[in-house]
CSV table of C-alpha atoms in Angstrom, one decimal:
chain,number,residue,atom,x,y,z
A,268,MET,CA,0.1,0.1,0.0
A,269,LYS,CA,1.7,3.7,-0.6
A,270,LEU,CA,2.1,5.9,2.2
A,271,ALA,CA,1.0,9.8,2.3
A,272,TYR,CA,1.5,12.2,4.8
A,273,LEU,CA,-1.1,15.0,4.6
A,274,ILE,CA,-0.6,17.9,6.5
A,275,GLU,CA,-3.9,19.7,7.0
A,276,ALA,CA,-5.1,22.2,10.2
A,277,SER,CA,-8.3,22.1,8.9
A,278,GLY,CA,-10.1,18.7,10.5
A,279,THR,CA,-12.9,19.0,8.2
A,280,TYR,CA,-10.7,19.2,5.2
A,281,GLN,CA,-8.6,16.4,6.8
A,282,LYS,CA,-10.9,14.1,6.9
A,283,MET,CA,-12.2,14.8,3.4
A,284,ILE,CA,-9.0,14.7,1.7
A,285,GLN,CA,-7.9,11.8,3.9
A,286,GLN,CA,-11.0,10.1,2.2
A,287,HIS,CA,-10.4,10.1,-0.9
A,288,LEU,CA,-6.7,8.9,-0.8
A,289,GLN,CA,-7.8,6.0,1.3
A,290,GLN,CA,-10.2,5.5,-1.7
A,291,LEU,CA,-7.1,6.0,-4.3
A,292,GLY,CA,-5.4,2.9,-2.2
A,293,PHE,CA,-3.0,5.4,-0.1
A,294,GLU,CA,-2.4,4.5,3.8
A,295,VAL,CA,-2.7,8.0,5.3
A,296,ARG,CA,-0.8,9.5,8.3
A,297,SER,CA,-2.2,13.1,9.1
A,298,PHE,CA,-0.4,16.1,10.8
A,299,VAL,CA,-2.0,19.6,11.9
A,300,THR,CA,1.7,21.1,11.6
A,301,ALA,CA,4.3,20.5,9.7
A,302,SER,CA,6.7,20.6,12.4
A,303,GLU,CA,5.4,18.0,14.0
A,304,CYS,CA,5.4,15.7,10.8
A,305,LEU,CA,8.9,16.1,10.8
A,306,ARG,CA,9.3,14.9,14.2
A,307,LYS,CA,7.4,11.9,13.7
A,308,LEU,CA,9.0,10.8,10.4
A,309,GLN,CA,9.8,7.4,10.4
A,310,GLN,CA,9.4,6.1,6.8
A,311,LYS,CA,9.6,7.5,3.0
A,312,PRO,CA,5.9,8.3,2.1
A,313,ASP,CA,4.8,8.2,-1.5
A,314,LEU,CA,3.5,11.5,-1.1
A,315,ILE,CA,3.4,14.5,0.9
A,316,LEU,CA,0.5,16.9,1.1
A,317,LEU,CA,0.9,20.1,2.4
A,318,SER,CA,-1.5,22.7,3.3
A,319,GLN,CA,-0.2,26.2,3.0
A,320,GLN,CA,-1.9,27.5,6.1
A,321,LEU,CA,-1.1,25.0,9.2
A,322,GLU,CA,-1.2,25.3,12.8
A,323,ASN,CA,1.0,27.8,15.1
A,324,ASP,CA,1.2,30.2,12.0
A,325,GLU,CA,3.2,27.9,10.0
A,326,LYS,CA,3.5,28.0,6.3
A,327,GLY,CA,3.5,25.1,4.2
A,328,THR,CA,6.1,26.6,1.5
A,329,ASP,CA,8.6,27.1,4.2
A,330,PHE,CA,8.5,23.9,5.2
A,331,ILE,CA,8.9,22.2,1.8
A,332,ARG,CA,13.1,22.4,1.7
A,333,HIS,CA,12.8,21.0,4.9
A,334,PHE,CA,10.9,17.7,3.6
A,335,LYS,CA,13.2,17.6,0.2
A,336,ASN,CA,16.2,17.9,2.3
A,337,LYS,CA,15.2,14.7,4.8
A,338,ILE,CA,13.1,12.6,2.1
A,339,ASP,CA,15.1,12.4,-1.5
A,340,ASN,CA,12.7,12.2,-3.9
A,341,VAL,CA,9.4,12.3,-2.7
A,342,PRO,CA,6.7,14.5,-4.5
A,343,VAL,CA,5.0,17.1,-2.0
A,344,VAL,CA,1.7,19.0,-3.1
A,345,VAL,CA,1.1,22.3,-1.6
A,346,LEU,CA,-2.7,22.7,-0.8
A,347,SER,CA,-3.7,26.5,-0.6
A,348,ASN,CA,-7.1,28.6,0.5
A,349,GLU,CA,-6.0,31.0,-1.6
A,350,GLY,CA,-5.5,31.1,-5.6
A,351,ASP,CA,-2.5,33.3,-5.2
A,352,VAL,CA,0.1,32.7,-8.1
A,353,TYR,CA,3.0,34.0,-6.0
A,354,THR,CA,2.5,31.5,-3.5
A,355,GLY,CA,1.8,29.0,-6.3
A,356,VAL,CA,5.1,30.1,-8.4
A,357,MET,CA,7.3,29.8,-4.7
A,358,ALA,CA,6.3,26.5,-3.9
A,359,LEU,CA,7.1,24.9,-7.6
A,360,LYS,CA,10.3,26.9,-7.4
A,361,LEU,CA,11.1,25.6,-4.2
A,362,GLY,CA,10.7,21.9,-5.6
A,363,ALA,CA,7.3,21.0,-5.0
A,364,MET,CA,5.0,18.7,-7.5
A,365,ASP,CA,1.9,21.0,-7.8
A,366,TYR,CA,0.2,23.3,-6.4
A,367,ILE,CA,-3.8,23.0,-5.5
A,368,GLU,CA,-6.1,25.2,-4.6
A,369,LYS,CA,-8.9,24.2,-2.3
A,370,ASN,CA,-12.2,24.5,-4.1
A,371,GLY,CA,-14.4,22.3,-5.7
A,372,ALA,CA,-12.0,20.9,-8.0
A,373,ALA,CA,-9.1,20.4,-6.0
A,374,LEU,CA,-9.9,16.4,-5.5
A,375,VAL,CA,-9.8,16.6,-9.6
A,376,ARG,CA,-6.8,18.2,-9.2
A,377,LEU,CA,-5.4,16.0,-6.6
A,378,ARG,CA,-5.8,12.7,-8.8
A,379,THR,CA,-4.3,14.3,-11.7
A,380,ALA,CA,-1.0,15.1,-9.7
A,381,ILE,CA,-1.1,11.5,-8.1
A,382,ASP,CA,-1.5,10.0,-11.9
A,383,GLY,CA,1.4,12.3,-12.4
A,384,ILE,CA,4.1,10.9,-9.3
A,385,PRO,CA,5.9,8.7,-12.3
A,386,ASP,CA,6.0,11.3,-14.8
A,387,PHE,CA,7.8,13.8,-11.6
A,388,LEU,CA,9.8,11.2,-10.4
A,389,ARG,CA,11.5,10.1,-14.2
A,390,GLN,CA,12.1,14.4,-14.0
A,391,GLN,CA,13.3,14.2,-11.0
A,392,ARG,CA,16.1,11.1,-11.2
A,393,ARG,CA,16.6,12.9,-14.8
A,394,LYS,CA,17.7,16.3,-13.0
A,395,ARG,CA,19.9,14.3,-10.4
A,396,LEU,CA,21.5,12.1,-13.6
A,397,LEU,CA,22.4,15.5,-15.5
A,398,ARG,CA,23.9,17.6,-12.6
A,399,TRP,CA,26.0,14.8,-11.6
A,400,MET,CA,27.2,14.4,-15.2
A,401,ILE,CA,28.2,18.1,-15.3
A,402,GLY,CA,30.3,17.4,-11.8
A,403,ILE,CA,32.0,14.8,-13.7
A,404,ALA,CA,32.5,17.1,-16.9
A,405,ALA,CA,33.7,20.1,-14.6
A,406,LEU,CA,36.1,17.6,-12.8
A,407,SER,CA,37.5,16.2,-15.9
A,408,VAL,CA,38.0,19.9,-17.2
A,409,LEU,CA,39.7,20.5,-13.9
A,410,VAL,CA,42.2,17.1,-14.0
A,411,ALA,CA,43.2,17.9,-17.7
A,412,ALA,CA,44.3,21.9,-16.8
A,413,ILE,CA,46.5,20.2,-13.7
A,414,TRP,CA,48.2,18.0,-16.3
A,415,MET,CA,48.5,20.2,-19.3
A,416,GLY,CA,50.0,22.7,-17.0
A,417,ARG,CA,52.4,19.8,-15.8
A,418,VAL,CA,53.3,18.7,-18.8
A,419,MET,CA,54.3,22.0,-20.6
């Protein structure tokens, strides 16, 4: 069974999303703050759903990097009450897979995001491979420059 971490302060919305995820075949662990989720992180989930508005004035986008650093290659979807373009762009730049506004289409968008997880993970692997290849190429140029300096 796939595992999802749901970080949502609204009990009603948390229950609705949890039921939807369970219907899609996920085991769901729910939290009201991102810091609580990070403290209790025991196994790598297949998906993290992170609300932008959390308890204790936490903002979901402030925690995207924390999750990305602690759990490699896990898709993070940010959920927000606001259709704020700035926050959506920031979430994506920080590494979120998607940004979904909490409205009537949220469950459909969530299903679409979940269906896109394999493509997202493939894209992440390609990015890591490209960064590795660039690093190797830079190291090769450095070694060649050092070697050329000794030969001449």
